[in-house]
mmCIF file of C-alpha atoms in Angstrom:
data_model
loop_
_atom_site.group_PDB
_atom_site.id
_atom_site.type_symbol
_atom_site.label_atom_id
_atom_site.label_comp_id
_atom_site.label_asym_id
_atom_site.label_seq_id
_atom_site.Cartn_x
_atom_site.Cartn_y
_atom_site.Cartn_z
ATOM 1 C CA MET A 26 79.252 148.512 -134.849
ATOM 2 C CA ASN A 27 81.524 145.867 -136.369
ATOM 3 C CA PHE A 28 82.034 145.007 -140.018
ATOM 4 C CA THR A 29 83.517 141.872 -141.506
ATOM 5 C CA ARG A 30 85.831 142.463 -144.432
ATOM 6 C CA GLU A 31 83.294 140.716 -146.689
ATOM 7 C CA ASP A 32 80.413 142.925 -145.514
ATOM 8 C CA LEU A 33 82.440 146.072 -145.971
ATOM 9 C CA ILE A 34 83.571 145.112 -149.472
ATOM 10 C CA ARG A 35 79.995 144.315 -150.505
ATOM 11 C CA SER A 36 78.788 147.613 -149.090
ATOM 12 C CA ARG A 37 81.545 149.557 -150.809
ATOM 13 C CA GLU A 38 81.006 147.846 -154.162
ATOM 14 C CA SER A 39 77.250 148.435 -154.107
ATOM 15 C CA ALA A 40 77.502 152.148 -153.322
ATOM 16 C CA TRP A 41 77.174 154.819 -156.001
ATOM 17 C CA PHE A 42 78.618 158.218 -155.198
ATOM 18 C CA LEU A 43 76.831 161.234 -156.636
ATOM 19 C CA ILE A 44 79.689 163.051 -158.345
ATOM 20 C CA PRO A 45 78.207 165.605 -160.788
ATOM 21 C CA GLU A 46 80.594 164.993 -163.688
ATOM 22 C CA ARG A 47 80.133 161.242 -163.427
ATOM 23 C CA GLU A 48 76.378 161.603 -163.283
ATOM 24 C CA LYS A 49 76.556 163.468 -166.609
ATOM 25 C CA LEU A 50 78.767 160.752 -168.050
ATOM 26 C CA LEU A 51 76.331 158.097 -166.863
ATOM 27 C CA GLU A 52 73.548 159.937 -168.671
ATOM 28 C CA ARG A 53 75.602 160.018 -171.883
ATOM 29 C CA LEU A 54 76.246 156.286 -171.593
ATOM 30 C CA SER A 55 72.531 155.651 -171.130
ATOM 31 C CA PHE A 56 71.791 157.439 -174.398
ATOM 32 C CA LEU A 57 73.798 154.707 -176.135
ATOM 33 C CA VAL A 58 71.134 152.229 -175.004
ATOM 34 C CA THR A 59 68.039 154.371 -175.531
ATOM 35 C CA ASP A 60 68.873 156.329 -178.718
ATOM 36 C CA PRO A 61 67.422 155.027 -182.009
ATOM 37 C CA PRO A 62 69.823 153.482 -184.560
ATOM 38 C CA ARG A 63 72.103 155.716 -186.629
ATOM 39 C CA HIS A 64 73.609 155.210 -190.079
ATOM 40 C CA ARG A 65 77.017 154.989 -188.407
ATOM 41 C CA GLU A 66 76.975 154.241 -184.707
ATOM 42 C CA ARG A 67 79.083 156.597 -182.638
ATOM 43 C CA SER A 68 80.010 155.811 -179.068
ATOM 44 C CA LEU A 69 82.079 156.785 -176.043
ATOM 45 C CA SER A 70 85.399 155.463 -174.820
ATOM 46 C CA LEU A 71 86.225 155.705 -171.104
ATOM 47 C CA LEU A 72 89.775 156.593 -170.183
ATOM 48 C CA GLY A 73 91.292 156.753 -166.722
ATOM 49 C CA PRO A 74 94.186 155.556 -164.567
ATOM 50 C CA ALA A 75 93.903 152.470 -162.394
ATOM 51 C CA ASN A 76 91.514 152.887 -159.445
ATOM 52 C CA SER A 77 89.847 155.948 -160.976
ATOM 53 C CA GLY A 78 86.325 154.490 -160.842
ATOM 54 C CA LYS A 79 85.900 153.145 -164.384
ATOM 55 C CA SER A 80 84.562 149.779 -163.243
ATOM 56 C CA ARG A 81 82.230 151.410 -160.714
ATOM 57 C CA LEU A 82 80.813 153.637 -163.448
ATOM 58 C CA ILE A 83 80.241 150.673 -165.764
ATOM 59 C CA THR A 84 78.609 148.686 -162.954
ATOM 60 C CA GLN A 85 76.184 151.544 -162.298
ATOM 61 C CA PHE A 86 75.512 151.888 -166.034
ATOM 62 C CA MET A 87 74.588 148.201 -166.223
ATOM 63 C CA LYS A 88 72.365 148.487 -163.136
ATOM 64 C CA LEU A 89 70.358 151.180 -164.926
ATOM 65 C CA HIS A 90 69.760 148.829 -167.869
ATOM 66 C CA PRO A 91 69.567 145.349 -166.334
ATOM 67 C CA PRO A 92 68.680 142.111 -168.109
ATOM 68 C CA VAL A 93 64.973 141.379 -168.387
ATOM 69 C CA PHE A 94 64.357 137.711 -167.701
ATOM 70 C CA GLY A 95 61.682 136.024 -169.802
ATOM 71 C CA GLU A 96 60.128 132.575 -169.851
ATOM 72 C CA GLU A 97 61.905 131.589 -173.043
ATOM 73 C CA LEU A 98 64.508 134.291 -173.636
ATOM 74 C CA ASP A 99 66.287 136.960 -171.614
ATOM 75 C CA GLN A 100 66.779 140.489 -172.929
ATOM 76 C CA LYS A 101 70.331 141.742 -172.392
ATOM 77 C CA PRO A 102 70.712 145.419 -173.346
ATOM 78 C CA ILE A 103 74.384 145.608 -172.264
ATOM 79 C CA LEU A 104 77.182 143.046 -172.382
ATOM 80 C CA LEU A 105 80.462 143.376 -170.478
ATOM 81 C CA LEU A 106 83.580 141.612 -171.772
ATOM 82 C CA ARG A 107 87.078 141.936 -170.335
ATOM 83 C CA MET A 108 89.773 141.934 -172.990
ATOM 84 C CA SER A 109 92.606 140.837 -170.701
ATOM 85 C CA SER A 110 92.644 137.149 -171.578
ATOM 86 C CA LEU A 111 91.693 137.360 -175.258
ATOM 87 C CA ARG A 112 94.361 136.249 -177.691
ATOM 88 C CA ASN A 113 92.538 136.210 -181.050
ATOM 89 C CA THR A 114 89.280 137.076 -182.803
ATOM 90 C CA SER A 115 87.965 133.534 -182.424
ATOM 91 C CA GLN A 116 88.134 133.890 -178.631
ATOM 92 C CA LEU A 117 86.456 137.290 -178.856
ATOM 93 C CA VAL A 118 83.498 135.793 -180.726
ATOM 94 C CA ASP A 119 83.266 132.766 -178.416
ATOM 95 C CA ARG A 120 83.351 134.865 -175.221
ATOM 96 C CA LEU A 121 80.559 137.082 -176.509
ATOM 97 C CA LEU A 122 78.525 134.026 -177.477
ATOM 98 C CA ALA A 123 79.044 132.601 -173.982
ATOM 99 C CA LEU A 124 77.489 135.758 -172.507
ATOM 100 C CA LEU A 125 74.335 135.063 -174.507
ATOM 101 C CA THR A 126 73.870 131.304 -174.498
ATOM 102 C CA PRO A 127 75.161 128.281 -172.561
ATOM 103 C CA VAL A 128 75.058 126.256 -175.790
ATOM 104 C CA HIS A 129 78.426 125.762 -177.481
ATOM 105 C CA ILE A 130 78.241 127.068 -181.043
ATOM 106 C CA ASN A 131 80.120 125.070 -183.669
ATOM 107 C CA GLY A 132 81.334 126.140 -187.088
ATOM 108 C CA ASN A 133 84.093 128.323 -188.473
ATOM 109 C CA GLU A 134 84.628 131.848 -187.215
ATOM 110 C CA ASP A 135 82.510 133.488 -189.911
ATOM 111 C CA ALA A 136 79.581 131.179 -189.146
ATOM 112 C CA ARG A 137 79.911 131.780 -185.397
ATOM 113 C CA THR A 138 80.104 135.534 -185.967
ATOM 114 C CA GLU A 139 76.888 135.426 -187.987
ATOM 115 C CA HIS A 140 75.244 133.404 -185.217
ATOM 116 C CA LEU A 141 76.500 135.970 -182.682
ATOM 117 C CA LEU A 142 75.023 138.892 -184.616
ATOM 118 C CA ASN A 143 71.674 137.109 -184.876
ATOM 119 C CA LEU A 144 71.645 136.376 -181.141
ATOM 120 C CA LEU A 145 72.584 139.960 -180.260
ATOM 121 C CA GLU A 146 69.595 141.198 -182.237
ATOM 122 C CA VAL A 147 67.230 138.637 -180.693
ATOM 123 C CA VAL A 148 68.200 139.488 -177.089
ATOM 124 C CA GLY A 149 68.102 143.233 -177.758
ATOM 125 C CA THR A 150 71.740 144.039 -177.048
ATOM 126 C CA LYS A 151 72.464 147.714 -177.705
ATOM 127 C CA ALA A 152 75.925 148.188 -176.200
ATOM 128 C CA ILE A 153 79.024 146.080 -175.587
ATOM 129 C CA VAL A 154 81.504 147.295 -172.962
ATOM 130 C CA LEU A 155 85.071 146.140 -173.668
ATOM 131 C CA ASP A 156 86.945 146.573 -170.391
ATOM 132 C CA GLU A 157 90.761 146.584 -170.131
ATOM 133 C CA PHE A 158 90.800 147.528 -173.813
ATOM 134 C CA HIS A 159 94.462 148.520 -173.644
ATOM 135 C CA ASP A 160 95.294 144.805 -173.392
ATOM 136 C CA VAL A 161 94.750 144.595 -177.158
ATOM 137 C CA LEU A 162 98.363 145.790 -177.255
ATOM 138 C CA SER A 163 99.539 142.576 -175.570
ATOM 139 C CA VAL A 164 98.919 140.423 -178.665
ATOM 140 C CA GLY A 165 100.930 140.352 -181.886
ATOM 141 C CA SER A 166 100.509 143.122 -184.435
ATOM 142 C CA GLN A 167 98.621 141.010 -186.984
ATOM 143 C CA THR A 168 96.228 139.614 -184.355
ATOM 144 C CA ARG A 169 95.780 143.125 -182.989
ATOM 145 C CA HIS A 170 94.735 144.342 -186.427
ATOM 146 C CA HIS A 171 92.259 141.469 -186.849
ATOM 147 C CA MET A 172 90.710 142.075 -183.412
ATOM 148 C CA LEU A 173 90.170 145.758 -184.095
ATOM 149 C CA THR A 174 88.642 144.939 -187.474
ATOM 150 C CA LYS A 175 86.255 142.480 -185.804
ATOM 151 C CA ILE A 176 85.263 145.153 -183.274
ATOM 152 C CA LYS A 177 84.665 147.599 -186.123
ATOM 153 C CA ASP A 178 82.444 144.986 -187.797
ATOM 154 C CA LEU A 179 80.355 144.745 -184.617
ATOM 155 C CA ASN A 180 79.991 148.511 -184.652
ATOM 156 C CA ASN A 181 79.027 148.405 -188.337
ATOM 157 C CA ALA A 182 76.305 145.911 -187.406
ATOM 158 C CA GLY A 183 74.649 148.578 -185.243
ATOM 159 C CA LEU A 184 76.155 147.875 -181.830
ATOM 160 C CA ARG A 185 77.474 150.683 -179.624
ATOM 161 C CA ILE A 186 80.966 149.595 -178.564
ATOM 162 C CA ILE A 187 82.339 151.153 -175.354
ATOM 163 C CA PRO A 188 86.104 150.652 -174.894
ATOM 164 C CA VAL A 189 87.346 151.171 -171.326
ATOM 165 C CA GLY A 190 90.984 151.409 -170.284
ATOM 166 C CA THR A 191 94.058 153.375 -169.299
ATOM 167 C CA ASP A 192 95.835 155.925 -171.484
ATOM 168 C CA ARG A 193 97.389 153.049 -173.464
ATOM 169 C CA MET A 194 93.913 152.470 -174.894
ATOM 170 C CA VAL A 195 94.449 155.509 -177.129
ATOM 171 C CA ASP A 196 97.434 153.757 -178.712
ATOM 172 C CA ALA A 197 95.379 150.585 -179.192
ATOM 173 C CA LEU A 198 92.534 152.409 -180.946
ATOM 174 C CA SER A 199 94.897 154.415 -183.141
ATOM 175 C CA ILE A 200 95.995 151.192 -184.864
ATOM 176 C CA ASN A 201 92.699 151.294 -186.777
ATOM 177 C CA PRO A 202 92.123 154.975 -187.657
ATOM 178 C CA GLU A 203 88.659 154.328 -189.084
ATOM 179 C CA LEU A 204 87.549 152.715 -185.825
ATOM 180 C CA SER A 205 89.174 155.310 -183.575
ATOM 181 C CA THR A 206 87.202 158.185 -185.146
ATOM 182 C CA ARG A 207 83.932 156.653 -183.952
ATOM 183 C CA PHE A 208 84.536 157.343 -180.265
ATOM 184 C CA THR A 209 84.347 160.445 -178.143
ATOM 185 C CA THR A 210 86.913 159.938 -175.391
ATOM 186 C CA CYS A 211 85.701 160.698 -171.870
ATOM 187 C CA THR A 212 88.415 160.927 -169.230
ATOM 188 C CA LEU A 213 87.720 160.101 -165.595
ATOM 189 C CA GLU A 214 89.686 162.828 -163.877
ATOM 190 C CA ALA A 215 90.855 162.828 -160.284
ATOM 191 C CA LEU A 216 88.180 164.099 -157.900
ATOM 192 C CA SER A 217 88.045 167.698 -156.818
ATOM 193 C CA PHE A 218 88.516 168.191 -153.082
ATOM 194 C CA THR A 219 84.815 169.017 -152.688
ATOM 195 C CA ASP A 220 83.802 165.844 -154.513
ATOM 196 C CA SER A 221 86.213 163.788 -152.408
ATOM 197 C CA LEU A 222 84.512 165.093 -149.256
ATOM 198 C CA GLY A 223 81.184 164.083 -150.749
ATOM 199 C CA VAL A 224 82.443 160.563 -151.441
ATOM 200 C CA ALA A 225 83.675 160.161 -147.859
ATOM 201 C CA GLY A 226 80.388 161.466 -146.475
ATOM 202 C CA ALA A 227 78.372 159.112 -148.667
ATOM 203 C CA PHE A 228 80.630 156.194 -147.710
ATOM 204 C CA PHE A 229 80.077 156.779 -143.995
ATOM 205 C CA THR A 230 76.334 157.304 -144.478
ATOM 206 C CA HIS A 231 76.076 154.077 -146.456
ATOM 207 C CA LEU A 232 77.647 152.256 -143.499
ATOM 208 C CA GLY A 233 75.555 154.034 -140.866
ATOM 209 C CA LEU A 234 78.618 155.916 -139.577
ATOM 210 C CA GLU A 235 77.407 159.499 -140.047
ATOM 211 C CA ASP A 236 79.102 160.583 -136.818
ATOM 212 C CA TRP A 237 82.511 159.836 -138.391
ATOM 213 C CA LYS A 238 82.173 162.731 -140.828
ATOM 214 C CA ALA A 239 83.294 165.445 -138.402
ATOM 215 C CA THR A 240 86.459 163.561 -137.434
ATOM 216 C CA TYR A 241 87.264 162.893 -141.080
ATOM 217 C CA GLN A 242 87.121 166.614 -141.903
ATOM 218 C CA ARG A 243 90.339 167.123 -139.937
ATOM 219 C CA SER A 244 92.165 164.505 -142.009
ATOM 220 C CA ALA A 245 90.467 165.094 -145.350
ATOM 221 C CA GLU A 246 93.144 167.273 -146.940
ATOM 222 C CA MET A 247 95.927 164.856 -145.985
ATOM 223 C CA VAL A 248 94.000 161.898 -147.454
ATOM 224 C CA TYR A 249 93.119 163.870 -150.583
ATOM 225 C CA VAL A 250 96.687 164.964 -151.290
ATOM 226 C CA ARG A 251 98.289 161.604 -150.628
ATOM 227 C CA THR A 252 95.737 159.626 -152.656
ATOM 228 C CA SER A 253 96.021 162.147 -155.541
ATOM 229 C CA GLY A 254 92.251 162.550 -155.663
ATOM 230 C CA ILE A 255 91.827 159.031 -157.102
ATOM 231 C CA ILE A 256 88.468 157.708 -155.899
ATOM 232 C CA GLY A 257 89.554 154.090 -155.496
ATOM 233 C CA ASN A 258 92.631 155.065 -153.492
ATOM 234 C CA GLN A 259 90.529 157.215 -151.184
ATOM 235 C CA LEU A 260 88.031 154.397 -150.640
ATOM 236 C CA ASP A 261 90.899 152.013 -149.850
ATOM 237 C CA VAL A 262 91.969 154.329 -147.020
ATOM 238 C CA LEU A 263 88.429 154.750 -145.680
ATOM 239 C CA GLU A 264 87.878 150.990 -145.787
ATOM 240 C CA GLU A 265 91.119 150.303 -143.912
ATOM 241 C CA VAL A 266 90.252 152.802 -141.174
ATOM 242 C CA VAL A 267 86.732 151.392 -140.718
ATOM 243 C CA LEU A 268 88.072 147.839 -140.451
ATOM 244 C CA THR A 269 90.819 148.799 -138.002
ATOM 245 C CA VAL A 270 88.703 150.947 -135.699
ATOM 246 C CA THR A 271 85.675 148.661 -135.571
ATOM 247 C CA ALA A 272 87.800 145.531 -135.059
ATOM 248 C CA LEU A 273 89.511 147.145 -132.064
ATOM 249 C CA ASP A 274 86.308 148.766 -130.833
ATOM 250 C CA GLY A 275 88.364 151.931 -130.749
ATOM 251 C CA ARG A 276 88.035 155.571 -131.760
ATOM 252 C CA VAL A 277 88.465 157.085 -135.182
ATOM 253 C CA THR A 278 91.302 159.631 -135.090
ATOM 254 C CA GLY A 279 93.535 161.511 -137.464
ATOM 255 C CA LYS A 280 96.329 159.093 -136.634
ATOM 256 C CA ARG A 281 94.217 156.218 -137.933
ATOM 257 C CA TYR A 282 94.102 157.901 -141.327
ATOM 258 C CA GLN A 283 97.840 158.579 -141.208
ATOM 259 C CA ASP A 284 98.496 154.917 -140.367
ATOM 260 C CA ALA A 285 96.205 153.718 -143.165
ATOM 261 C CA LEU A 286 97.948 155.941 -145.701
ATOM 262 C CA ASP A 287 101.328 154.615 -144.585
ATOM 263 C CA LEU A 288 100.148 151.003 -144.651
ATOM 264 C CA LEU A 289 98.731 151.364 -148.160
ATOM 265 C CA ARG A 290 101.839 153.313 -149.255
ATOM 266 C CA PHE A 291 100.048 156.432 -150.401
#
């Protein structure tokens, strides 16, 4: 069985691995969409190092609550916005508007914000995921303050805001103490060894390579230790081994895992 790099990436990105703690977290995220309104909307923030599975979790969350396409209007329960390229509150408003309508909205920022809030209500948006939230720290201090105030205003309007980022996100949220108290921080920890075995098994099953599981068992501890239990790092190694072995029509061996770890510098 051969895999192109494109096929393997698509397969990997579409897979969801049943890790108990992350299943519980997914359930908590879903409550943010299904719970009735509160006087003050509380939410979750997702914290984790690079490659820890934050994006995969958000992707699965959005799959559980997909857009509902209508003849005249689509319902969009969740919006995803990456903060990396935002430099001011005007851009924040415009990017959110662009997720809702292809029509360019004119007017000053206050008018566009009001239009945004009206649209969010019409399309049934319950939650806004702000990925790479730590990048708020990359703008000037005054702009940073204005952006956090705008995000607080969205929360005040009844939207569940879900910041996602690395540990620097805590510093970003702390700039606005009133906003920071509205989130329960959920940390995506490194996998336990048992969970890492489950991920590898599910990965092979998803690809139709169940017979690889026994060989992997002999290399599992080495892969786990050297990838520090980070799910994305582990999947990088598994992907590299599958590509190498299937391209050469060879055999999967412990040395293949050793070579992949060395190549990826784990």
